């Protein structure tokens, strides 16, 4: 018989209680290691390529293998937690992530490294939805907003330190330690979670089909076919884009397969009793617009940060530590002003900030065209990143507020999950497609002149994606102020992680 938090009052944890603080610590450690797995990698890429003698495609896959499995499986991970227990799946995901991180750090070749990165993403997809779902399911309603705020704040600090810490490790003991670093907090999280975190499972959405399990108990359905087809479509599209520079029947076959898998995914979602992406939710014009904006914004920024970390090291000549530190102002702006931006969006409505923000962000990207050989940090790099960060402050929190105000409260969880997956998928496709679009060859990162030329071509494309997002916001969003709904989204530095709340709006503790 599973432990019932209700029996000892643990379903209404207080932050002031010892168990409440331990629960909060476990969720922060869990989500923190996933964030660390994303933020420390970009600054290590040139060193990984040099050690393995690898071409640009390997560097792309080092980033994309992780993002692929995380984006493709994150909604399924939330569903698994809701059915089998959020703590149970959270702990499983944490252990999985730690083992995969160890494999990354010990990888003897690029094939092993890329496979281990994909496994890291699977672990992240299992534990990330559970970290916030545990807070929502366990804390007393009066303490829940503060608990979420603390969880977000500590995560933001981790995001700010990630590139800096990654650079220090790369320049010191080596790039492998950027992966090994994740093992310790992950393993510390497990005993804390097992001892202190209450177990809970989800209640179905009002439109979900519930099946009867053993003994007649009601069980939540989840969409495995949809998850598999969605991940397959993303994987094939990413492969086709990454390998397209060489042409050949394999890349063409992958592209066709991606289209077929995508069509099958849409068909399955229309027919599923409990789809991971319910088509009916897109009947909201506001929700559809927010996700189109998300695709544009995260595609542009994903490509920007991938290439900028390389540009600063390859062309400008920064060390990995200096490149990581260079990005800190952007993150600091996000941490200091994002919450005020969200409040302002509630008063003004979404159209103005979601039109102005992407345009300002795009202007910062265009200013990066001045960053080349011999560039000055104070006169060239810093102004561009400050403008970029200001644009992100203007747009990211309003994106969250608008998303949650666009759907019924009972669908807030699935709406947030869809938006999170869209953001990660956009960044994934961007990292795969940009080098192809700007003519970046397999060995471009070994030549500062060649890479600088490709970077100069890529920045206008990234800025253009932001401009498209601004156009969508101006044309599709209402100017009326957003409904007053709590925003639980995260704005973790340059990752701009979108809101990820539990898949279902309600919860019940395990009997």
CSV table of C-alpha atoms in Angstrom, one decimal:
chain,number,residue,atom,x,y,z
A,1,UNK,CA,0.0,0.0,0.0
A,2,UNK,CA,1.5,3.3,-1.0
A,3,UNK,CA,2.1,6.0,1.6
A,4,UNK,CA,-0.7,8.5,1.8
A,5,UNK,CA,0.4,12.1,2.4
A,6,UNK,CA,-3.1,12.8,3.4
A,7,UNK,CA,-2.7,10.6,6.4
A,8,UNK,CA,0.0,12.8,8.0
A,9,UNK,CA,-1.0,16.1,6.5
A,10,UNK,CA,1.8,16.1,3.9
A,11,UNK,CA,-0.6,17.0,1.2
A,12,UNK,CA,-0.6,20.6,2.6
A,13,UNK,CA,3.1,21.1,3.2
A,14,UNK,CA,4.2,24.4,4.6
A,15,UNK,CA,7.5,26.1,3.6
A,16,UNK,CA,8.3,26.8,7.2
A,17,UNK,CA,8.1,23.0,8.0
A,18,UNK,CA,11.2,20.8,7.8
A,19,UNK,CA,9.5,18.5,5.3
A,20,UNK,CA,8.4,21.4,3.2
A,21,UNK,CA,11.9,22.7,3.0
A,22,UNK,CA,13.3,19.3,2.1
A,23,UNK,CA,10.7,18.8,-0.6
A,24,UNK,CA,11.5,22.2,-2.1
A,25,UNK,CA,15.3,21.3,-2.0
A,26,UNK,CA,14.6,18.1,-3.9
A,27,UNK,CA,12.6,19.8,-6.6
A,28,UNK,CA,15.3,22.5,-7.0
A,29,UNK,CA,18.1,20.0,-7.3
A,30,UNK,CA,16.2,17.9,-9.8
A,31,UNK,CA,15.2,20.7,-12.1
A,32,UNK,CA,18.6,22.3,-11.6
A,33,UNK,CA,20.6,19.3,-13.0
A,34,UNK,CA,18.5,19.4,-16.2
A,35,UNK,CA,19.1,23.1,-16.6
A,36,UNK,CA,22.8,22.5,-16.0
A,37,UNK,CA,22.8,19.8,-18.6
A,38,UNK,CA,21.7,22.5,-21.1
A,39,UNK,CA,23.6,25.6,-20.1
A,40,UNK,CA,27.1,24.2,-19.7
A,41,UNK,CA,27.3,22.4,-23.0
A,42,UNK,CA,27.6,25.2,-25.6
A,43,UNK,CA,30.8,26.6,-24.2
A,44,UNK,CA,32.4,23.1,-24.3
A,45,UNK,CA,31.6,22.4,-27.9
A,46,UNK,CA,34.9,23.7,-29.5
A,47,UNK,CA,36.9,21.6,-27.1
A,48,UNK,CA,34.8,18.5,-27.7
A,49,UNK,CA,35.3,18.9,-31.4
A,50,UNK,CA,39.0,19.4,-31.0
A,51,UNK,CA,39.5,16.4,-28.7
A,52,UNK,CA,37.6,14.0,-31.0
A,53,UNK,CA,38.6,15.6,-34.3
A,54,UNK,CA,34.9,15.9,-35.1
A,55,UNK,CA,33.1,18.0,-37.7
A,56,UNK,CA,30.3,20.5,-37.1
A,57,UNK,CA,27.6,17.9,-37.4
A,58,UNK,CA,28.9,16.2,-34.3
A,59,UNK,CA,28.7,19.5,-32.4
A,60,UNK,CA,25.2,19.9,-33.6
A,61,UNK,CA,24.2,16.4,-32.5
A,62,UNK,CA,25.8,17.0,-29.1
A,63,UNK,CA,23.3,19.7,-28.5
A,64,UNK,CA,20.4,18.3,-30.5
A,65,UNK,CA,20.4,14.7,-29.2
A,66,UNK,CA,19.6,16.1,-25.7
A,67,UNK,CA,17.0,18.5,-27.0
A,68,UNK,CA,15.4,15.9,-29.2
A,69,UNK,CA,14.5,13.4,-26.5
A,70,UNK,CA,13.6,16.1,-24.0
A,71,UNK,CA,11.2,17.9,-26.4
A,72,UNK,CA,9.7,14.7,-27.8
A,73,UNK,CA,9.1,12.9,-24.5
A,74,UNK,CA,8.4,15.7,-22.0
A,75,UNK,CA,4.6,15.5,-22.2
A,76,UNK,CA,4.8,11.7,-21.9
A,77,UNK,CA,7.0,12.2,-18.8
A,78,UNK,CA,4.3,14.3,-17.2
A,79,UNK,CA,1.6,11.7,-18.0
A,80,UNK,CA,3.7,8.9,-16.5
A,81,UNK,CA,4.2,10.9,-13.3
A,82,UNK,CA,0.4,11.6,-13.1
A,83,UNK,CA,-0.4,7.9,-13.5
A,84,UNK,CA,2.4,6.1,-11.6
A,85,UNK,CA,3.3,8.7,-9.0
A,86,UNK,CA,5.1,12.0,-9.5
A,87,UNK,CA,7.8,11.2,-6.9
A,88,UNK,CA,8.4,7.8,-8.3
A,89,UNK,CA,8.9,9.0,-11.8
A,90,UNK,CA,10.8,12.1,-10.6
A,91,UNK,CA,13.3,9.8,-8.8
A,92,UNK,CA,13.6,7.5,-11.7
A,93,UNK,CA,14.3,10.4,-14.0
A,94,UNK,CA,16.9,11.8,-11.6
A,95,UNK,CA,18.8,8.5,-11.4
A,96,UNK,CA,18.5,8.1,-15.2
A,97,UNK,CA,19.9,11.6,-15.8
A,98,UNK,CA,22.8,10.9,-13.4
A,99,UNK,CA,23.8,7.7,-15.1
A,100,UNK,CA,23.5,9.3,-18.5
A,101,UNK,CA,25.7,12.2,-17.4
A,102,UNK,CA,28.3,9.8,-16.2
A,103,UNK,CA,28.3,8.1,-19.6
A,104,UNK,CA,28.7,11.5,-21.3
A,105,UNK,CA,31.7,12.3,-19.1
A,106,UNK,CA,33.3,9.0,-19.8
A,107,UNK,CA,32.4,8.7,-23.5
A,108,UNK,CA,35.3,7.3,-25.5
A,109,UNK,CA,34.0,8.5,-28.9
A,110,UNK,CA,31.4,10.8,-30.4
A,111,UNK,CA,28.9,8.1,-31.0
A,112,UNK,CA,28.8,7.2,-27.3
A,113,UNK,CA,28.7,10.9,-26.4
A,114,UNK,CA,25.7,11.6,-28.6
A,115,UNK,CA,23.8,8.4,-27.5
A,116,UNK,CA,24.5,9.4,-23.8
A,117,UNK,CA,23.2,12.9,-24.5
A,118,UNK,CA,20.0,11.4,-25.9
A,119,UNK,CA,19.7,9.4,-22.7
A,120,UNK,CA,20.2,12.5,-20.7
A,121,UNK,CA,17.2,14.0,-22.5
A,122,UNK,CA,15.1,11.0,-21.6
A,123,UNK,CA,16.0,11.5,-17.9
A,124,UNK,CA,15.2,15.2,-18.2
A,125,UNK,CA,11.8,14.4,-19.7
A,126,UNK,CA,11.0,12.1,-16.8
A,127,UNK,CA,12.0,14.4,-14.0
A,128,UNK,CA,11.3,17.9,-15.3
A,129,UNK,CA,7.5,17.8,-15.3
A,130,UNK,CA,7.5,16.2,-11.9
A,131,UNK,CA,9.6,18.9,-10.2
A,132,UNK,CA,6.9,21.5,-10.4
A,133,UNK,CA,4.0,19.1,-10.3
A,134,UNK,CA,5.3,17.9,-6.9
A,135,UNK,CA,5.2,21.5,-5.6
A,136,UNK,CA,1.7,22.1,-6.9
A,137,UNK,CA,0.4,18.8,-5.5
A,138,UNK,CA,2.1,18.9,-2.1
A,139,UNK,CA,2.2,22.5,-0.8
A,140,UNK,CA,-0.7,24.3,0.9
A,141,UNK,CA,-2.4,26.7,-1.5
A,142,UNK,CA,-1.3,29.7,0.7
A,143,UNK,CA,2.4,28.6,0.4
A,144,UNK,CA,2.3,27.4,-3.2
A,145,UNK,CA,3.0,30.7,-5.0
A,146,UNK,CA,6.0,31.3,-2.7
A,147,UNK,CA,7.3,27.8,-3.2
A,148,UNK,CA,7.0,28.2,-6.9
A,149,UNK,CA,8.8,31.5,-6.7
A,150,UNK,CA,11.6,30.1,-4.7
A,151,UNK,CA,11.9,27.1,-7.1
A,152,UNK,CA,12.1,29.5,-10.0
A,153,UNK,CA,14.5,31.9,-8.3
A,154,UNK,CA,17.0,29.2,-7.4
A,155,UNK,CA,16.7,27.7,-10.9
A,156,UNK,CA,17.5,31.2,-12.3
A,157,UNK,CA,20.6,31.4,-10.2
A,158,UNK,CA,21.6,28.0,-11.5
A,159,UNK,CA,21.1,29.2,-15.1
A,160,UNK,CA,23.2,32.3,-14.5
A,161,UNK,CA,26.0,30.2,-13.1
A,162,UNK,CA,25.8,27.4,-15.7
A,163,UNK,CA,27.8,29.0,-18.6
A,164,UNK,CA,30.3,30.5,-16.2
A,165,UNK,CA,30.8,27.3,-14.3
A,166,UNK,CA,30.9,25.3,-17.6
A,167,UNK,CA,33.6,27.6,-18.9
A,168,UNK,CA,35.7,27.3,-15.7
A,169,UNK,CA,35.5,23.6,-15.9
A,170,UNK,CA,36.4,23.4,-19.6
A,171,UNK,CA,39.5,25.7,-19.1
A,172,UNK,CA,40.4,23.8,-15.9
A,173,UNK,CA,39.9,20.0,-15.5
A,174,UNK,CA,38.4,19.7,-19.0
A,175,UNK,CA,35.1,19.5,-20.8
A,176,UNK,CA,34.2,16.0,-19.5
A,177,UNK,CA,33.6,17.6,-16.1
A,178,UNK,CA,30.8,19.7,-17.4
A,179,UNK,CA,28.9,16.4,-17.6
A,180,UNK,CA,30.3,14.8,-14.5
A,181,UNK,CA,29.3,17.8,-12.5
A,182,UNK,CA,25.6,16.9,-12.9
A,183,UNK,CA,26.1,13.5,-11.2
A,184,UNK,CA,26.6,14.8,-7.6
A,185,UNK,CA,23.5,17.0,-7.2
A,186,UNK,CA,21.4,14.4,-9.0
A,187,UNK,CA,22.4,11.6,-6.6
A,188,UNK,CA,22.0,14.0,-3.6
A,189,UNK,CA,18.5,14.6,-4.7
A,190,UNK,CA,17.4,10.9,-4.7
A,191,UNK,CA,17.6,10.2,-0.9
A,192,UNK,CA,16.1,13.5,-0.1
A,193,UNK,CA,13.1,12.8,-2.4
A,194,UNK,CA,12.6,9.3,-1.2
A,195,UNK,CA,12.6,10.3,2.5
A,196,UNK,CA,10.8,13.6,2.4
A,197,UNK,CA,8.7,14.2,-0.8
A,198,UNK,CA,5.1,13.0,-0.6
A,199,UNK,CA,3.7,10.8,-3.4
A,200,UNK,CA,0.8,12.0,-5.5
A,201,UNK,CA,-0.9,11.1,-8.7
A,202,UNK,CA,-3.0,13.1,-11.1
A,203,UNK,CA,-6.7,13.3,-11.7
A,204,UNK,CA,-7.8,13.3,-15.3
A,205,UNK,CA,-8.7,16.4,-17.3
A,206,UNK,CA,-12.4,16.8,-17.7
A,207,UNK,CA,-12.0,15.8,-21.4
A,208,UNK,CA,-9.8,12.8,-20.9
A,209,UNK,CA,-10.8,9.2,-21.3
A,210,UNK,CA,-10.2,7.2,-18.1
A,211,UNK,CA,-9.8,3.4,-18.2
A,212,UNK,CA,-10.4,0.8,-15.6
A,213,UNK,CA,-7.2,-0.9,-14.2
A,214,UNK,CA,-6.8,-3.9,-12.1
A,215,UNK,CA,-9.3,-4.2,-9.4
A,216,UNK,CA,-11.6,-1.7,-11.1
A,217,UNK,CA,-9.4,1.3,-10.0
A,218,UNK,CA,-9.6,4.3,-12.3
A,219,UNK,CA,-6.4,4.9,-14.3
A,220,UNK,CA,-5.3,7.8,-16.3
A,221,UNK,CA,-4.7,7.2,-20.0
A,222,UNK,CA,-1.6,8.5,-21.7
A,223,UNK,CA,-0.7,8.9,-25.3
A,224,UNK,CA,2.3,6.6,-26.1
A,225,UNK,CA,1.6,6.4,-29.9
A,226,UNK,CA,1.5,10.2,-30.0
A,227,UNK,CA,4.7,10.5,-28.1
A,228,UNK,CA,6.5,8.0,-30.3
A,229,UNK,CA,5.3,9.6,-33.5
A,230,UNK,CA,6.1,13.1,-32.3
A,231,UNK,CA,9.6,12.2,-31.3
A,232,UNK,CA,10.1,10.3,-34.5
A,233,UNK,CA,9.0,13.2,-36.7
A,234,UNK,CA,11.4,15.5,-34.8
A,235,UNK,CA,14.3,13.0,-35.0
A,236,UNK,CA,13.9,12.5,-38.7
A,237,UNK,CA,13.6,16.2,-39.5
A,238,UNK,CA,16.7,17.0,-37.4
A,239,UNK,CA,18.6,14.3,-39.1
A,240,UNK,CA,17.5,15.4,-42.6
A,241,UNK,CA,18.5,19.0,-41.8
A,242,UNK,CA,21.9,18.1,-40.3
A,243,UNK,CA,22.9,15.8,-43.1
A,244,UNK,CA,21.3,17.7,-46.0
A,245,UNK,CA,24.6,19.5,-46.8
A,246,UNK,CA,25.9,16.1,-48.1
A,247,UNK,CA,22.6,15.4,-49.9
A,248,UNK,CA,22.0,11.8,-50.9
A,249,UNK,CA,19.0,9.4,-50.6
A,250,UNK,CA,19.3,9.0,-46.8
A,251,UNK,CA,18.7,12.7,-46.1
A,252,UNK,CA,15.8,12.7,-48.6
A,253,UNK,CA,14.3,9.6,-47.1
A,254,UNK,CA,14.6,11.1,-43.6
A,255,UNK,CA,12.8,14.2,-44.7
A,256,UNK,CA,10.0,12.3,-46.3
A,257,UNK,CA,9.7,10.1,-43.2
A,258,UNK,CA,9.5,13.1,-41.0
A,259,UNK,CA,6.5,14.4,-43.0
A,260,UNK,CA,4.8,11.0,-42.9
A,261,UNK,CA,5.4,10.7,-39.1
A,262,UNK,CA,4.1,14.2,-38.5
A,263,UNK,CA,0.9,13.5,-40.5
A,264,UNK,CA,0.4,10.2,-38.5
A,265,UNK,CA,1.0,12.1,-35.3
A,266,UNK,CA,-1.8,14.6,-36.1
A,267,UNK,CA,-4.1,11.8,-37.1
A,268,UNK,CA,-3.4,9.9,-33.8
A,269,UNK,CA,-4.0,13.1,-31.8
A,270,UNK,CA,-7.4,13.7,-33.4
A,271,UNK,CA,-8.5,10.1,-32.6
A,272,UNK,CA,-6.9,9.6,-29.1
A,273,UNK,CA,-9.1,9.6,-26.0
A,274,UNK,CA,-6.4,11.4,-24.1
A,275,UNK,CA,-4.1,13.1,-26.6
A,276,UNK,CA,-0.8,14.7,-25.5
A,277,UNK,CA,-1.7,17.6,-27.9
A,278,UNK,CA,-5.5,17.8,-27.9
A,279,UNK,CA,-6.5,19.5,-31.2
A,280,UNK,CA,-9.5,21.3,-29.6
A,281,UNK,CA,-7.1,23.5,-27.5
A,282,UNK,CA,-6.0,25.2,-30.7
A,283,UNK,CA,-9.6,26.5,-31.2
A,284,UNK,CA,-8.4,29.4,-29.1
A,285,UNK,CA,-6.9,32.0,-31.4
A,286,UNK,CA,-4.9,33.4,-28.5
A,287,UNK,CA,-3.4,30.1,-27.7
A,288,UNK,CA,-2.5,29.4,-31.3
A,289,UNK,CA,-0.9,32.8,-31.7
A,290,UNK,CA,1.2,32.3,-28.5
A,291,UNK,CA,2.6,29.0,-29.8
A,292,UNK,CA,3.4,30.5,-33.2
A,293,UNK,CA,5.2,33.3,-31.5
A,294,UNK,CA,7.0,30.7,-29.3
A,295,UNK,CA,8.2,28.8,-32.4
A,296,UNK,CA,9.6,31.9,-34.0
A,297,UNK,CA,11.2,33.3,-30.8
A,298,UNK,CA,12.8,30.1,-29.6
A,299,UNK,CA,14.0,29.2,-33.1
A,300,UNK,CA,15.7,32.6,-33.4
A,301,UNK,CA,17.2,32.7,-29.9
A,302,UNK,CA,18.2,29.0,-29.9
A,303,UNK,CA,20.3,29.5,-33.0
A,304,UNK,CA,21.7,32.7,-31.7
A,305,UNK,CA,23.0,31.3,-28.4
A,306,UNK,CA,24.4,28.2,-30.1
A,307,UNK,CA,26.4,30.2,-32.6
A,308,UNK,CA,27.3,33.0,-30.3
A,309,UNK,CA,29.1,30.7,-27.8
A,310,UNK,CA,31.2,29.4,-30.7
A,311,UNK,CA,31.7,32.9,-32.2
A,312,UNK,CA,33.1,34.3,-29.0
A,313,UNK,CA,35.7,31.5,-28.7
A,314,UNK,CA,36.6,30.7,-32.4
A,315,UNK,CA,36.6,34.2,-33.8
A,316,UNK,CA,37.0,36.7,-31.0
A,317,UNK,CA,39.4,34.4,-29.1
A,318,UNK,CA,37.7,34.1,-25.8
A,319,UNK,CA,38.5,31.2,-23.5
A,320,UNK,CA,35.6,29.0,-22.5
A,321,UNK,CA,35.4,30.8,-19.2
A,322,UNK,CA,35.3,34.2,-20.7
A,323,UNK,CA,32.6,33.1,-23.2
A,324,UNK,CA,30.5,31.8,-20.4
A,325,UNK,CA,31.0,35.0,-18.3
A,326,UNK,CA,30.2,37.2,-21.3
A,327,UNK,CA,26.6,35.9,-21.3
A,328,UNK,CA,25.9,36.7,-17.7
A,329,UNK,CA,24.4,40.2,-18.3
A,330,UNK,CA,21.6,38.8,-20.3
A,331,UNK,CA,20.7,36.4,-17.6
A,332,UNK,CA,21.0,39.0,-14.8
A,333,UNK,CA,18.5,41.2,-16.7
A,334,UNK,CA,16.1,38.3,-16.9
A,335,UNK,CA,16.4,37.5,-13.2
A,336,UNK,CA,15.9,41.1,-12.1
A,337,UNK,CA,13.1,42.3,-14.3
A,338,UNK,CA,11.1,39.4,-15.7
A,339,UNK,CA,8.5,39.4,-12.9
A,340,UNK,CA,7.9,43.2,-13.3
A,341,UNK,CA,7.4,42.6,-17.1
A,342,UNK,CA,4.8,39.9,-16.3
A,343,UNK,CA,2.8,42.4,-14.2
A,344,UNK,CA,3.1,45.1,-16.8
A,345,UNK,CA,1.7,42.6,-19.5
A,346,UNK,CA,-1.3,42.0,-17.3
A,347,UNK,CA,-2.1,45.7,-17.3
A,348,UNK,CA,-1.3,46.5,-20.9
A,349,UNK,CA,-2.4,43.4,-22.6
A,350,UNK,CA,-0.2,41.0,-24.7
A,351,UNK,CA,0.1,42.7,-28.1
A,352,UNK,CA,2.5,45.5,-27.2
A,353,UNK,CA,5.1,43.6,-25.2
A,354,UNK,CA,5.0,40.6,-27.6
A,355,UNK,CA,5.4,42.9,-30.6
A,356,UNK,CA,8.1,45.2,-29.1
A,357,UNK,CA,10.0,42.5,-27.3
A,358,UNK,CA,11.0,40.3,-30.3
A,359,UNK,CA,11.9,43.4,-32.3
A,360,UNK,CA,14.2,44.7,-29.6
A,361,UNK,CA,15.7,41.2,-29.3
A,362,UNK,CA,16.2,41.1,-33.0
A,363,UNK,CA,18.0,44.4,-32.9
A,364,UNK,CA,20.4,43.0,-30.3
A,365,UNK,CA,21.1,40.1,-32.7
A,366,UNK,CA,21.9,42.5,-35.5
A,367,UNK,CA,24.2,44.4,-33.2
A,368,UNK,CA,26.2,41.2,-32.9
A,369,UNK,CA,27.3,41.7,-36.5
A,370,UNK,CA,30.0,44.0,-35.0
A,371,UNK,CA,31.4,41.2,-33.0
A,372,UNK,CA,34.3,39.8,-35.1
A,373,UNK,CA,38.1,39.5,-34.8
A,374,UNK,CA,39.5,41.9,-32.2
A,375,UNK,CA,36.0,43.0,-31.0
A,376,UNK,CA,35.8,44.8,-27.7
A,377,UNK,CA,33.6,43.4,-25.0
A,378,UNK,CA,32.6,46.8,-23.6
A,379,UNK,CA,31.9,48.4,-27.0
A,380,UNK,CA,30.7,45.5,-29.1
A,381,UNK,CA,29.7,42.4,-27.2
A,382,UNK,CA,28.1,43.9,-24.1
A,383,UNK,CA,25.8,46.5,-25.8
A,384,UNK,CA,24.4,43.8,-28.1
A,385,UNK,CA,23.8,41.4,-25.2
A,386,UNK,CA,22.1,44.1,-23.1
A,387,UNK,CA,19.8,45.0,-25.9
A,388,UNK,CA,19.1,41.3,-26.5
A,389,UNK,CA,18.4,40.8,-22.8
A,390,UNK,CA,16.1,43.8,-22.7
A,391,UNK,CA,14.1,42.3,-25.5
A,392,UNK,CA,13.9,39.0,-23.7
A,393,UNK,CA,12.7,40.7,-20.5
A,394,UNK,CA,10.0,42.4,-22.4
A,395,UNK,CA,8.6,39.3,-24.2
A,396,UNK,CA,9.3,36.2,-22.1
A,397,UNK,CA,7.1,36.8,-19.0
A,398,UNK,CA,4.2,38.2,-21.1
A,399,UNK,CA,4.4,35.1,-23.3
A,400,UNK,CA,3.8,33.0,-20.1
A,401,UNK,CA,1.0,35.2,-18.9
A,402,UNK,CA,-0.7,35.2,-22.3
A,403,UNK,CA,-0.5,31.5,-22.6
A,404,UNK,CA,-2.1,30.7,-19.3
A,405,UNK,CA,-4.9,33.3,-19.9
A,406,UNK,CA,-5.7,31.8,-23.3
A,407,UNK,CA,-7.1,28.5,-22.0
A,408,UNK,CA,-9.5,27.2,-19.3
A,409,UNK,CA,-7.8,26.6,-16.0
A,410,UNK,CA,-8.5,22.8,-16.3
A,411,UNK,CA,-6.2,22.8,-19.4
A,412,UNK,CA,-3.5,25.0,-18.0
A,413,UNK,CA,-1.1,22.1,-17.5
A,414,UNK,CA,-1.4,20.6,-21.0
A,415,UNK,CA,-1.2,24.0,-22.5
A,416,UNK,CA,2.0,24.8,-20.7
A,417,UNK,CA,3.4,21.4,-21.7
A,418,UNK,CA,2.6,21.9,-25.4
A,419,UNK,CA,4.2,25.4,-25.3
A,420,UNK,CA,7.3,23.9,-23.5
A,421,UNK,CA,7.6,21.2,-26.2
A,422,UNK,CA,7.2,23.7,-29.0
A,423,UNK,CA,9.9,25.9,-27.6
A,424,UNK,CA,12.4,23.0,-27.3
A,425,UNK,CA,11.5,21.7,-30.8
A,426,UNK,CA,12.0,25.2,-32.3
A,427,UNK,CA,15.5,25.4,-30.8
A,428,UNK,CA,16.3,21.9,-31.9
A,429,UNK,CA,15.3,22.6,-35.6
A,430,UNK,CA,17.1,25.9,-35.5
A,431,UNK,CA,20.4,24.4,-34.4
A,432,UNK,CA,20.0,21.8,-37.2
A,433,UNK,CA,19.0,24.1,-40.0
A,434,UNK,CA,21.0,27.3,-39.5
A,435,UNK,CA,24.4,25.9,-40.4
A,436,UNK,CA,22.8,24.5,-43.6
A,437,UNK,CA,21.1,27.8,-44.5
A,438,UNK,CA,24.2,29.9,-44.1
A,439,UNK,CA,26.5,27.5,-45.9
A,440,UNK,CA,28.5,26.5,-42.9
A,441,UNK,CA,30.8,23.6,-43.9
A,442,UNK,CA,31.7,20.6,-41.7
A,443,UNK,CA,35.1,22.2,-40.7
A,444,UNK,CA,33.9,25.8,-40.5
A,445,UNK,CA,34.4,26.0,-36.7
A,446,UNK,CA,38.1,25.3,-37.2
A,447,UNK,CA,38.6,28.5,-39.3
A,448,UNK,CA,37.9,31.8,-37.7
A,449,UNK,CA,37.4,33.5,-41.0
A,450,UNK,CA,34.9,30.9,-42.3
A,451,UNK,CA,33.0,30.8,-39.1
A,452,UNK,CA,32.8,34.6,-38.9
A,453,UNK,CA,31.4,34.8,-42.4
A,454,UNK,CA,28.7,32.2,-41.5
A,455,UNK,CA,27.9,33.9,-38.3
A,456,UNK,CA,27.4,37.2,-40.1
A,457,UNK,CA,24.9,35.5,-42.4
A,458,UNK,CA,23.1,33.7,-39.5
A,459,UNK,CA,22.4,36.8,-37.3
A,460,UNK,CA,20.0,38.4,-39.8
A,461,UNK,CA,18.1,35.1,-40.2
A,462,UNK,CA,17.7,34.8,-36.4
A,463,UNK,CA,16.6,38.4,-36.2
A,464,UNK,CA,14.2,37.8,-39.1
A,465,UNK,CA,12.6,34.9,-37.1
A,466,UNK,CA,12.0,37.3,-34.2
A,467,UNK,CA,10.5,39.9,-36.6
A,468,UNK,CA,8.0,37.2,-37.9
A,469,UNK,CA,7.1,36.5,-34.3
A,470,UNK,CA,6.4,40.2,-33.7
A,471,UNK,CA,4.2,40.3,-36.8
A,472,UNK,CA,2.2,37.3,-35.5
A,473,UNK,CA,1.7,39.0,-32.2
A,474,UNK,CA,0.6,42.3,-33.7
A,475,UNK,CA,-1.8,40.6,-36.2
A,476,UNK,CA,-3.3,37.9,-34.0
A,477,UNK,CA,-3.3,38.9,-30.4
A,478,UNK,CA,-6.0,40.9,-28.6
A,479,UNK,CA,-4.9,44.2,-27.1
A,480,UNK,CA,-7.1,43.6,-24.1
A,481,UNK,CA,-5.3,42.9,-20.8
A,482,UNK,CA,-4.7,39.3,-19.9
A,483,UNK,CA,-6.9,37.6,-17.4
A,484,UNK,CA,-5.5,37.7,-13.9
A,485,UNK,CA,-4.2,34.2,-13.6
A,486,UNK,CA,-1.1,33.1,-11.8
A,487,UNK,CA,2.0,32.6,-13.9
A,488,UNK,CA,4.2,29.7,-12.9
A,489,UNK,CA,6.6,29.9,-15.8
A,490,UNK,CA,10.3,29.9,-15.5
A,491,UNK,CA,12.6,32.4,-17.2
A,492,UNK,CA,15.9,30.7,-16.6
A,493,UNK,CA,18.4,33.0,-18.2
A,494,UNK,CA,19.2,32.6,-21.9
A,495,UNK,CA,17.3,29.3,-22.1
A,496,UNK,CA,14.1,31.3,-21.5
A,497,UNK,CA,12.4,28.1,-20.3
A,498,UNK,CA,8.7,28.4,-20.9
A,499,UNK,CA,6.1,27.5,-18.3
A,500,UNK,CA,5.9,23.8,-17.3
A,501,UNK,CA,3.2,23.0,-14.8
A,502,UNK,CA,1.8,19.7,-14.1
A,503,UNK,CA,0.0,18.0,-17.0
A,504,UNK,CA,-3.4,18.1,-15.2
A,505,UNK,CA,-4.9,20.9,-13.3
A,506,UNK,CA,-6.0,18.8,-10.4
A,507,UNK,CA,-4.3,16.2,-8.2
A,508,UNK,CA,-5.1,13.6,-5.6
A,509,UNK,CA,-2.8,11.9,-3.2
A,510,UNK,CA,-2.2,8.1,-3.5
A,511,UNK,CA,-4.5,6.2,-1.3
